[in-house]
mmCIF file of C-alpha atoms and ligand atoms in Angstrom:
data_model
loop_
_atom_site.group_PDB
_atom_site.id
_atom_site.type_symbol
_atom_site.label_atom_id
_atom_site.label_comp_id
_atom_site.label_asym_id
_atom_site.label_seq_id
_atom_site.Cartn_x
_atom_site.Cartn_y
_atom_site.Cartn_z
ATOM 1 C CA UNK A 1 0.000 0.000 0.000
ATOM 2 C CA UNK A 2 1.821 3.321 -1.358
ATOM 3 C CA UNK A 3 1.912 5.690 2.311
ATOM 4 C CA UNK A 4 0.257 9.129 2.473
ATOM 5 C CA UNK A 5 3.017 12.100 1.734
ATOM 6 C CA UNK A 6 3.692 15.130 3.650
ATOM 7 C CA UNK A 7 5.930 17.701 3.030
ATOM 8 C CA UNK A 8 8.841 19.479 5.643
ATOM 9 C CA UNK A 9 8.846 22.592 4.541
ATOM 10 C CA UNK A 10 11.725 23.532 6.197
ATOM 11 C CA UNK A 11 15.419 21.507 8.301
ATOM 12 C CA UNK A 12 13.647 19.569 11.090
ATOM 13 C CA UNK A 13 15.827 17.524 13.102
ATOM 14 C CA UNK A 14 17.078 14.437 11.498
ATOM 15 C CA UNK A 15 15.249 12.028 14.088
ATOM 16 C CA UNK A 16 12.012 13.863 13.638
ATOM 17 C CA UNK A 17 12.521 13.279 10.028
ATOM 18 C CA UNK A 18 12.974 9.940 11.209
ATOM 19 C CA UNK A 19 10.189 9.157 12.900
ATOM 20 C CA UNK A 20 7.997 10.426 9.806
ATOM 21 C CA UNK A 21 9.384 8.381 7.530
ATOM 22 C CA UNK A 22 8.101 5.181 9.647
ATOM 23 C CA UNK A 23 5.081 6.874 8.572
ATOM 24 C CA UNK A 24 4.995 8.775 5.176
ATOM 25 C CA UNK A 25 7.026 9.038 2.116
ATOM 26 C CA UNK A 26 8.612 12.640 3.321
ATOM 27 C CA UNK A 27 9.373 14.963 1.000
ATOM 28 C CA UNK A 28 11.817 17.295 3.171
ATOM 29 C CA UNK A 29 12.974 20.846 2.084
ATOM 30 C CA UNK A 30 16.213 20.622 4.091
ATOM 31 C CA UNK A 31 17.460 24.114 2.387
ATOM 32 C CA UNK A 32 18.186 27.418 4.890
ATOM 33 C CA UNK A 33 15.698 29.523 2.959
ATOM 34 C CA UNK A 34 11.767 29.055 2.992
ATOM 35 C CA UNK A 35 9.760 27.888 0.040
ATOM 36 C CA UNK A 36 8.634 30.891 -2.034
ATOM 37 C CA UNK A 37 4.918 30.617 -2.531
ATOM 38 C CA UNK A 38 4.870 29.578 -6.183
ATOM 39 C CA UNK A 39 7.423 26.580 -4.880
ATOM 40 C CA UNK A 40 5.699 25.684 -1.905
ATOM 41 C CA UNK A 41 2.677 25.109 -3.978
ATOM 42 C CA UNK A 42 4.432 22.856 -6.428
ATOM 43 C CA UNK A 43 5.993 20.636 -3.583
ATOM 44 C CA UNK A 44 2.501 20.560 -2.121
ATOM 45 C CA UNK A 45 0.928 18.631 -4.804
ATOM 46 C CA UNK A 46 -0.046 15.261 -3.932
ATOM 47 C CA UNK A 47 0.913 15.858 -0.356
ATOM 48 C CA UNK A 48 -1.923 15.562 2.525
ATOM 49 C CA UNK A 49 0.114 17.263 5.210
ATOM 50 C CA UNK A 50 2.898 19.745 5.666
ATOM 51 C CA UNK A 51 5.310 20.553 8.530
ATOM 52 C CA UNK A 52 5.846 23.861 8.455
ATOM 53 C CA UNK A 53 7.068 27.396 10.595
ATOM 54 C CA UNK A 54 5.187 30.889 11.403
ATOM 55 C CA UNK A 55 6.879 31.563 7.822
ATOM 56 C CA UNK A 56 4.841 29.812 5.093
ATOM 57 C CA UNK A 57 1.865 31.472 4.504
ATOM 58 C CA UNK A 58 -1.211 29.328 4.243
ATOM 59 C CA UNK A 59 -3.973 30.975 2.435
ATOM 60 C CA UNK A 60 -7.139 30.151 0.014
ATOM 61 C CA UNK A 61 -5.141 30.631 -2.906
ATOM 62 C CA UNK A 62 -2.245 27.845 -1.781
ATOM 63 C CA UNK A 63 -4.823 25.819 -0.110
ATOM 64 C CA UNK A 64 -7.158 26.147 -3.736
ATOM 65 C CA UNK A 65 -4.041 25.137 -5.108
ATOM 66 C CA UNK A 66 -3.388 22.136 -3.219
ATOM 67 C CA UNK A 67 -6.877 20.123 -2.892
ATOM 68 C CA UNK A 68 -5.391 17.003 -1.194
ATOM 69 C CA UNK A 69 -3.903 19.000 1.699
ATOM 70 C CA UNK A 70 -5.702 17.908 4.892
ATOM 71 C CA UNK A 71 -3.363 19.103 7.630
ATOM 72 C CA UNK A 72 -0.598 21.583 8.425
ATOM 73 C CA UNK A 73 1.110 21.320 11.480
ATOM 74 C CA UNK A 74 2.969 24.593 12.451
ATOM 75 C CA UNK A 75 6.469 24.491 14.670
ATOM 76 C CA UNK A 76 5.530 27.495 16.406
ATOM 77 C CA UNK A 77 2.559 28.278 19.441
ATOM 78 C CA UNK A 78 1.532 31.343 16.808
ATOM 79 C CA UNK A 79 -0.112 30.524 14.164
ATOM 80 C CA UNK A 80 -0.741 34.155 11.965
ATOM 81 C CA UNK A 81 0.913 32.499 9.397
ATOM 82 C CA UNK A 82 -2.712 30.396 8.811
ATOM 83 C CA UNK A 83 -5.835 31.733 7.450
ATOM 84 C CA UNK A 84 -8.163 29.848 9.878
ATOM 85 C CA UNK A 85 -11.031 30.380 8.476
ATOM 86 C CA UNK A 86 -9.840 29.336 4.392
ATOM 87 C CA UNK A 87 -8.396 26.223 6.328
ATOM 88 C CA UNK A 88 -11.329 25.359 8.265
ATOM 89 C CA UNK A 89 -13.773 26.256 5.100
ATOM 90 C CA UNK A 90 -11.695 23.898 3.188
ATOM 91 C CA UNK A 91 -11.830 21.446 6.059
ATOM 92 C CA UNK A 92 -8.182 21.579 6.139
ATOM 93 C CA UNK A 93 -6.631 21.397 9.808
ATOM 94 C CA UNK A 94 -4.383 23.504 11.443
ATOM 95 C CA UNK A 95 -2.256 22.639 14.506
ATOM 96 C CA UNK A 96 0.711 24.030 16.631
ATOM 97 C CA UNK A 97 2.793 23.628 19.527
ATOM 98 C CA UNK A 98 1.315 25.087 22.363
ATOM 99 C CA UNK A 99 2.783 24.495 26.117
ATOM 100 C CA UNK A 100 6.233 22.817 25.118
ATOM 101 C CA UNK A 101 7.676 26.533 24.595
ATOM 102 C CA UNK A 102 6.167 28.103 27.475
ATOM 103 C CA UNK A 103 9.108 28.008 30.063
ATOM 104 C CA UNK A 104 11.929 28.627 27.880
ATOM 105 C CA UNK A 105 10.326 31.460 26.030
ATOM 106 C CA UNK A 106 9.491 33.309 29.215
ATOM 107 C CA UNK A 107 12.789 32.728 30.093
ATOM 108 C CA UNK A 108 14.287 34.753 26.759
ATOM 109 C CA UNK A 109 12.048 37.322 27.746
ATOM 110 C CA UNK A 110 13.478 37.738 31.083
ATOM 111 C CA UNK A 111 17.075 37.328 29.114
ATOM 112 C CA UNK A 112 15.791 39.789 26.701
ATOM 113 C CA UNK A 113 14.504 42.331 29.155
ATOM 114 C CA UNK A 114 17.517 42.429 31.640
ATOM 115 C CA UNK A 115 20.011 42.397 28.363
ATOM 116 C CA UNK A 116 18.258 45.756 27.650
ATOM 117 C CA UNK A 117 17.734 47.441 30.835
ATOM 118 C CA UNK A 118 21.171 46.792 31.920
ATOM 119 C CA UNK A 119 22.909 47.638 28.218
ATOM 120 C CA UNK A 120 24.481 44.303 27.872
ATOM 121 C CA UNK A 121 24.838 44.178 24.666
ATOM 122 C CA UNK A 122 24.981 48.052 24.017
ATOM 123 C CA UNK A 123 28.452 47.626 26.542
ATOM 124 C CA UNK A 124 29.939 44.580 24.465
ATOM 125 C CA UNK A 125 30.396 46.055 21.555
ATOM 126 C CA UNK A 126 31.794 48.894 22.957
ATOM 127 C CA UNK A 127 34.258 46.881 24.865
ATOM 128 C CA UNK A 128 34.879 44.558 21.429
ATOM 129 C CA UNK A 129 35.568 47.974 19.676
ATOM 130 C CA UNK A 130 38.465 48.887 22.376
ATOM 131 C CA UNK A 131 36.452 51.705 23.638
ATOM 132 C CA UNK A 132 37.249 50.452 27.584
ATOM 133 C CA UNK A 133 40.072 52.806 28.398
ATOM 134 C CA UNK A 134 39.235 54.281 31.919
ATOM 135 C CA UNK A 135 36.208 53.830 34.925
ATOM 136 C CA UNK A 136 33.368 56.078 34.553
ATOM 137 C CA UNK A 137 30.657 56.258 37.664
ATOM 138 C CA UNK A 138 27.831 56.205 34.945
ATOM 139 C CA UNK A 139 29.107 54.118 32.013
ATOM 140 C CA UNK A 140 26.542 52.051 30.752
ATOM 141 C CA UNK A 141 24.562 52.716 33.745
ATOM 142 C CA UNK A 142 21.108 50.693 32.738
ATOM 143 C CA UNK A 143 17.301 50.804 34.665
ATOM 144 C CA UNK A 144 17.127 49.015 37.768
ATOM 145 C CA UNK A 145 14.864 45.858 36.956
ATOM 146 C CA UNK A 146 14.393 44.429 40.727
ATOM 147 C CA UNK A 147 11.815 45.829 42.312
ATOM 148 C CA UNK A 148 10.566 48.134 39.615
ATOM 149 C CA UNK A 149 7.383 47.635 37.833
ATOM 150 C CA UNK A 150 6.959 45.237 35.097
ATOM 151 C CA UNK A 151 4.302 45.759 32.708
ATOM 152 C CA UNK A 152 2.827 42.504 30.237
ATOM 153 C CA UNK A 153 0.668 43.102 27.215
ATOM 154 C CA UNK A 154 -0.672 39.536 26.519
ATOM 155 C CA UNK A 155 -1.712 37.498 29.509
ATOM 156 C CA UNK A 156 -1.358 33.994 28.095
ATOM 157 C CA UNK A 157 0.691 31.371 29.539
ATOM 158 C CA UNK A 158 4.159 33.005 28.317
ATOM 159 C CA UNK A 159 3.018 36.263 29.836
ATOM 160 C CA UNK A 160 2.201 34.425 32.932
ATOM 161 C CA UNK A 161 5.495 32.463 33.218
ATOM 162 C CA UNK A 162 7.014 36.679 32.693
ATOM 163 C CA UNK A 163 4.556 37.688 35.338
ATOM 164 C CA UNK A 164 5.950 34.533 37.894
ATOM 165 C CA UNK A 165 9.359 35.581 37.392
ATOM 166 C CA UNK A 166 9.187 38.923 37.870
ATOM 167 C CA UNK A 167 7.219 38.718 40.882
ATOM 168 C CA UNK A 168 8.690 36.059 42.753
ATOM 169 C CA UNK A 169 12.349 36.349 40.825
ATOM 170 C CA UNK A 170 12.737 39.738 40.920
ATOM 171 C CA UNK A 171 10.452 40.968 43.741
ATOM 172 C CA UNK A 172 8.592 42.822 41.007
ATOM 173 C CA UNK A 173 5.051 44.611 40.551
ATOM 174 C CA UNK A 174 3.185 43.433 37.938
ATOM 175 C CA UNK A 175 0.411 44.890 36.302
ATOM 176 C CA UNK A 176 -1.144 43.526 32.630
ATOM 177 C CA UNK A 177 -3.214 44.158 30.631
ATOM 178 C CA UNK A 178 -5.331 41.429 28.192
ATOM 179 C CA UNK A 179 -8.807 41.153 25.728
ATOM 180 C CA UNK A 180 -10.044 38.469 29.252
ATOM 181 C CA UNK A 181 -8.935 39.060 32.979
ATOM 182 C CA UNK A 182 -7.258 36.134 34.464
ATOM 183 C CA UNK A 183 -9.209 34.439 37.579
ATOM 184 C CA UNK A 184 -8.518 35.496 41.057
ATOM 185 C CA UNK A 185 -6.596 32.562 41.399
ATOM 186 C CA UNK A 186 -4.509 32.950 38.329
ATOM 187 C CA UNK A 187 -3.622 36.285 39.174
ATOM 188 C CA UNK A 188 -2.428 35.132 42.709
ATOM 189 C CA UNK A 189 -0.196 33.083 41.074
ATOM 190 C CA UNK A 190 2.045 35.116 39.081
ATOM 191 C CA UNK A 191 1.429 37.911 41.604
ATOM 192 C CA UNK A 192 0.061 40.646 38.554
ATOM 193 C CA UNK A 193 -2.799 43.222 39.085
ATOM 194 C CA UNK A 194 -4.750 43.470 35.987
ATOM 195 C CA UNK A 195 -4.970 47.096 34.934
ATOM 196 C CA UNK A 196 -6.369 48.849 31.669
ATOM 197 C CA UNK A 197 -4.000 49.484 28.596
ATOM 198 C CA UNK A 198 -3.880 53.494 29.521
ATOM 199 C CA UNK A 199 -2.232 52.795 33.422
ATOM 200 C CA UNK A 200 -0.304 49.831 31.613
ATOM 201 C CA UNK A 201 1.479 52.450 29.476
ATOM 202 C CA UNK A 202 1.769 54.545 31.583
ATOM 203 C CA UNK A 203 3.468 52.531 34.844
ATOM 204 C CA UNK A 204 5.315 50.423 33.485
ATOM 205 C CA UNK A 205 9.259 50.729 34.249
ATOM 206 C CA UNK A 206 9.620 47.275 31.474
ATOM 207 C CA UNK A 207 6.690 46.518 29.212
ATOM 208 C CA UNK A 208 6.724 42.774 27.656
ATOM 209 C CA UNK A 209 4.696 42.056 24.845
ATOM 210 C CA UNK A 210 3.237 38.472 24.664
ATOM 211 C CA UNK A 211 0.229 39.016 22.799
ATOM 212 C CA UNK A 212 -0.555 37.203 19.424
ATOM 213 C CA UNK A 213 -0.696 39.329 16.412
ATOM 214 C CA UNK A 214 -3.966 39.372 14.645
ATOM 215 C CA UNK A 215 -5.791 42.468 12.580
ATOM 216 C CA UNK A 216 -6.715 43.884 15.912
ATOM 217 C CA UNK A 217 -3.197 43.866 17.334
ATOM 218 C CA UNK A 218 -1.433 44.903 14.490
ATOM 219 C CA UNK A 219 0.491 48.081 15.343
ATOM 220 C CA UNK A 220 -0.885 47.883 19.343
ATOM 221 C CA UNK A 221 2.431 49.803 19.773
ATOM 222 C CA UNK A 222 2.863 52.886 17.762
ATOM 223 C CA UNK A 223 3.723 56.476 18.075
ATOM 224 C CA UNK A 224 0.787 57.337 20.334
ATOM 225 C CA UNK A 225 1.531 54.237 22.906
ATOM 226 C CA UNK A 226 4.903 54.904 23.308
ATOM 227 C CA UNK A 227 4.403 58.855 23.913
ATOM 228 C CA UNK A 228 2.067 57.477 26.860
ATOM 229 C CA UNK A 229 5.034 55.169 28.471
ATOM 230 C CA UNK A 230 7.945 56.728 30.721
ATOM 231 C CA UNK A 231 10.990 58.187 29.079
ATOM 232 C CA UNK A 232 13.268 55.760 31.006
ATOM 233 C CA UNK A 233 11.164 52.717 30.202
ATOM 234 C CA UNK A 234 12.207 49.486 28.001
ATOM 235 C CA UNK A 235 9.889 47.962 26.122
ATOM 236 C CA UNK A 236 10.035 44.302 25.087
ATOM 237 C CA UNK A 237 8.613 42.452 22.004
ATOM 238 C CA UNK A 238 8.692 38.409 21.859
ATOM 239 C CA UNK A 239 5.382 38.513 20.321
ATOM 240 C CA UNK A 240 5.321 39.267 16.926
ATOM 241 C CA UNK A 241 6.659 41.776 14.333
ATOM 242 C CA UNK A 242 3.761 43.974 13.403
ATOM 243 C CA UNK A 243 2.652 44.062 16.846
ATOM 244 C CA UNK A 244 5.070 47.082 17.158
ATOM 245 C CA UNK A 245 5.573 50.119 14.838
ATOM 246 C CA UNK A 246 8.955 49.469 13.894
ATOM 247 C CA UNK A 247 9.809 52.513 12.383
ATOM 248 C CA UNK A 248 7.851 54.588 15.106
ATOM 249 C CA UNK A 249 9.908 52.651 17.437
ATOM 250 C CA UNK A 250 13.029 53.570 15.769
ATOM 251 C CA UNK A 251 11.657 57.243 15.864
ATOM 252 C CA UNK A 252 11.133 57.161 19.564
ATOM 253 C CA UNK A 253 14.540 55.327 20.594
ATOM 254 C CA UNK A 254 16.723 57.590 18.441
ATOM 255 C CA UNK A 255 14.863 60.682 20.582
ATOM 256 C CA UNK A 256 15.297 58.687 23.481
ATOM 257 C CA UNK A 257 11.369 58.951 24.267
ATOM 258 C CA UNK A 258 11.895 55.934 25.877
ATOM 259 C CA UNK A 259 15.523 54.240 27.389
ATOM 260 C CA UNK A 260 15.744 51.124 25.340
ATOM 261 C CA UNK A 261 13.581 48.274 23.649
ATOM 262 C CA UNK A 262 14.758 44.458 23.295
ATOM 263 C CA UNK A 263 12.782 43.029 20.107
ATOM 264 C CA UNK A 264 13.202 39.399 18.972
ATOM 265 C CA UNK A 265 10.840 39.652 16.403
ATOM 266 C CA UNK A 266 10.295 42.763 13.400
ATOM 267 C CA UNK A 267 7.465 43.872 10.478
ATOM 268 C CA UNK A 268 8.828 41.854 7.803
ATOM 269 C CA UNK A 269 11.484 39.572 9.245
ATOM 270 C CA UNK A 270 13.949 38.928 8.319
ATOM 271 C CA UNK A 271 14.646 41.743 7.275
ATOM 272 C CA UNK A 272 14.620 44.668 9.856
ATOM 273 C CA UNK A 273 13.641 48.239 9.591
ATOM 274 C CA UNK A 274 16.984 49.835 8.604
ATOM 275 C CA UNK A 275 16.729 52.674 11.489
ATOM 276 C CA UNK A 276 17.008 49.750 14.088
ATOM 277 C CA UNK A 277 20.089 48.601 12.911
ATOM 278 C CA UNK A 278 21.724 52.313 13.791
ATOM 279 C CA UNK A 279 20.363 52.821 17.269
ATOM 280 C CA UNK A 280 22.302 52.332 20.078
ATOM 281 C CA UNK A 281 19.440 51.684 22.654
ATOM 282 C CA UNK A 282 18.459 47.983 21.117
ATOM 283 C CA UNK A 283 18.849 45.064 21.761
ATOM 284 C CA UNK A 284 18.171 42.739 18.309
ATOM 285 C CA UNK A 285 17.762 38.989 18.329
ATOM 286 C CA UNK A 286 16.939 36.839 15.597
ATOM 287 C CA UNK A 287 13.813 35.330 16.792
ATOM 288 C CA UNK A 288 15.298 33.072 19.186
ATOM 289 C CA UNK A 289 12.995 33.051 22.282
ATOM 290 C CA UNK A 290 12.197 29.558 21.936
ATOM 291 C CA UNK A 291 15.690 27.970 20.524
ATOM 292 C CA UNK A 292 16.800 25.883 23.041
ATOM 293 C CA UNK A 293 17.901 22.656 21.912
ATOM 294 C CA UNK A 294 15.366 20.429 24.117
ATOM 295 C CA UNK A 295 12.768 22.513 23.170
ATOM 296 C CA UNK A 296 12.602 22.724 20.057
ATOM 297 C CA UNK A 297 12.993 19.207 19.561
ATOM 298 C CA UNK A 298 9.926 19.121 21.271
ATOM 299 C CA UNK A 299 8.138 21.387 19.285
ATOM 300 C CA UNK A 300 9.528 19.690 15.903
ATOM 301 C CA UNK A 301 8.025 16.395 17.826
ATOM 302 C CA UNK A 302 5.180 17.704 18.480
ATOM 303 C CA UNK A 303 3.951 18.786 15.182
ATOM 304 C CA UNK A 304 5.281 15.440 14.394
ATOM 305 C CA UNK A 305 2.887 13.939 16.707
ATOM 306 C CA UNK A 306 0.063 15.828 15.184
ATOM 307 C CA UNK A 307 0.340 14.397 11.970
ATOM 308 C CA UNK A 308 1.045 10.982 12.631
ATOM 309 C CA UNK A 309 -1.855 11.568 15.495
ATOM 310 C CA UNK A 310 -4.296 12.644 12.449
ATOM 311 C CA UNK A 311 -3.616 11.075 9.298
ATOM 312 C CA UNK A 312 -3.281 7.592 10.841
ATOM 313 C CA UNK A 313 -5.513 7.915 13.632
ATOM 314 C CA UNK A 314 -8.065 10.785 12.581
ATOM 315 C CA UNK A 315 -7.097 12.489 15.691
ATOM 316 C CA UNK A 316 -4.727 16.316 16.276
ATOM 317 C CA UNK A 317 -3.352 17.071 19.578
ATOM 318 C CA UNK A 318 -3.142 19.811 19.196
ATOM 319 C CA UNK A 319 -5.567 21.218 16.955
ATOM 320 C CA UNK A 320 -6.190 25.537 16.352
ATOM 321 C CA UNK A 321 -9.599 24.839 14.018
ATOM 322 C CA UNK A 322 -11.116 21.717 15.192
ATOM 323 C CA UNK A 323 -14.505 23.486 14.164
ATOM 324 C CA UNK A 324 -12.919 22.328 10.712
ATOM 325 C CA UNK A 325 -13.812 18.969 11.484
ATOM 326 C CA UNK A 326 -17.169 19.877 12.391
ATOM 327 C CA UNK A 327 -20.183 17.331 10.262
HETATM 328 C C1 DGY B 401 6.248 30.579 18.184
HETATM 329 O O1 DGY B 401 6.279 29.404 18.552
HETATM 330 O O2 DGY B 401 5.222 31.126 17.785
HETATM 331 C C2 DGY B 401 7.523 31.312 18.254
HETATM 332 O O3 DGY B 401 7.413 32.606 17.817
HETATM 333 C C3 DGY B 401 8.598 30.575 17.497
HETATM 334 O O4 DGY B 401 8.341 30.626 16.155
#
């Protein structure tokens, strides 16, 4: 009996490829750069499921394109990279890797926001340039991030594993601000006070953004925002690029309307807004919050899971449209 095929869209690790091909004849894009849309389509054909990243775009036109597709299981939590409702129209399921990321990407945004605050990066370079001739009383002096108050835009579980290590970490107050208020009981947990988006702005010492981008978040940071948030604040984005007006930002940090901004994520990545590049006050990663070896072997394994789970068993773990499914 010939076996269903799937398509990697992009270097998995070679035991997840592994474990696949016990499955499905795998057809596995191994090269560094993503599938433009025209190719993606093409290796698509005949395929019933895909393994892919927040990167390929999965719309009506590919999905029109590709009438055997019956699955596509993302290697990220997010999932803006899937037009839900084409998929579930098309009764095509989406799935991603919730809860296997949460820890370690709270973590990078801890890294991320302490990098900032305390110029770590800003302070290598100058040392790697030779610049570190004599002892100045306010070189790199940074924002204190102990005790101050930490802001989170975005309550999910990432915000919440922010909010836990801030408050019990870090001994810090946390406000944050989200569409739904946590429960009483959540809230006691990671210690955060849930405030509107106005006082969020406008008290935070560190803002974090965790929230996922959609049409209604798309630039939830802009000019206006940041003119409401303190001049020595940082702000933070492990969200998403678009959730932030890049170039506004770059704007604001070159005035120094506010101290400093960590951002792991851009509009357009990855390629970044050319003003960011030039401003001292950032710190730029790659989109690396989650890149830690264990874990993303278990997100790779996870979206593994989901396809073996449904197209030998009928059954996602972890499914974003199950209503796709619906009689
Ligand atoms: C996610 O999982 O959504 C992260 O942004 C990594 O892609």
């Amino acid at each position: 009996m010939t076996r269903p095929a799937i398509l990697v869209a992009r270097p998995v690790f070679p035991q997840v490829i592994e474990l696949l091909r016990q499955h499905f004849e795998v057809d596995h894009h191994a090269g560094d750069n993503g599938l433009p849309p025209a190719e993606l389509i093409a290796r698509l054909q005949g395929k019933v499921g895909a393994l892919t990243t927040g990167s390929e775009r999965i719309d009506a036109a590919l999905l029109d394109a590709c009438p055997q597709l019956r699955i596509v299981a993302n290697m990220a939590v997010g999932f803006n990279n899937f037009d839900v409702p084409a998929m579930s129209a098309r009764r095509v399921l989406g799935t991603n890797t919730p809860d296997v990321l949460t820890e370690t990407t709270a973590d990078f945004g801890f890294a991320l926001l302490m990098a900032t605050a305390r110029r770590v990066t800003e302070s290598e370079h100058f040392l790697r340039a030779g610049l570190w001739t004599q002892w100045r009383y306010d070189m790199f002096a940074g924002a204190e991030v102990h005790g101050s108050t930490l802001g989170i835009l975005g309550m999910g579980r990432i915000g919440q594993g922010i909010a836990r290590r801030g408050a019990h970490g870090f001994g810090m107050k946390v406000i944050y601000h989200n569409r739904s208020r946590l429960s009483p009981e959540l809230e006691a947990g990671c210690g955060a006070r849930y405030v509107d988006k106005a006082e969020l702005l406008a008290q935070a010492d560190h803002l974090v953004l965790v929230l996922p981008y959609s049409a209604s978040s798309h630039h939830a940071i802009g000019a206006a925002e940041i003119a409401q948030m303190k001049p020595t604040a940082t702000l933070i984005n492990i969200a998403r690029g678009g959730i932030v007006d890049d170039a506004a930002l770059a704007v604001a940090l070159r005035e120094r309307r506010i101290a400093a901004a960590g951002l792991d994520v851009f509009e357009g990545e990855p390629t970044v807004h050319p003003d960011l590049l030039t401003v001292p006050n950032v710190v730029l990663t790659p989109h690396i919050a989650s890149a830690t070896v264990a874990t993303r072997l278990a997100m790779a394994r996870l979206a593994a899971d989901n396809l073996v789970s449904y197209l030998t068993r009928g059954q996602a773990l972890t499914p974003v449209n199950p209503q796709a499914l619906a009689p």
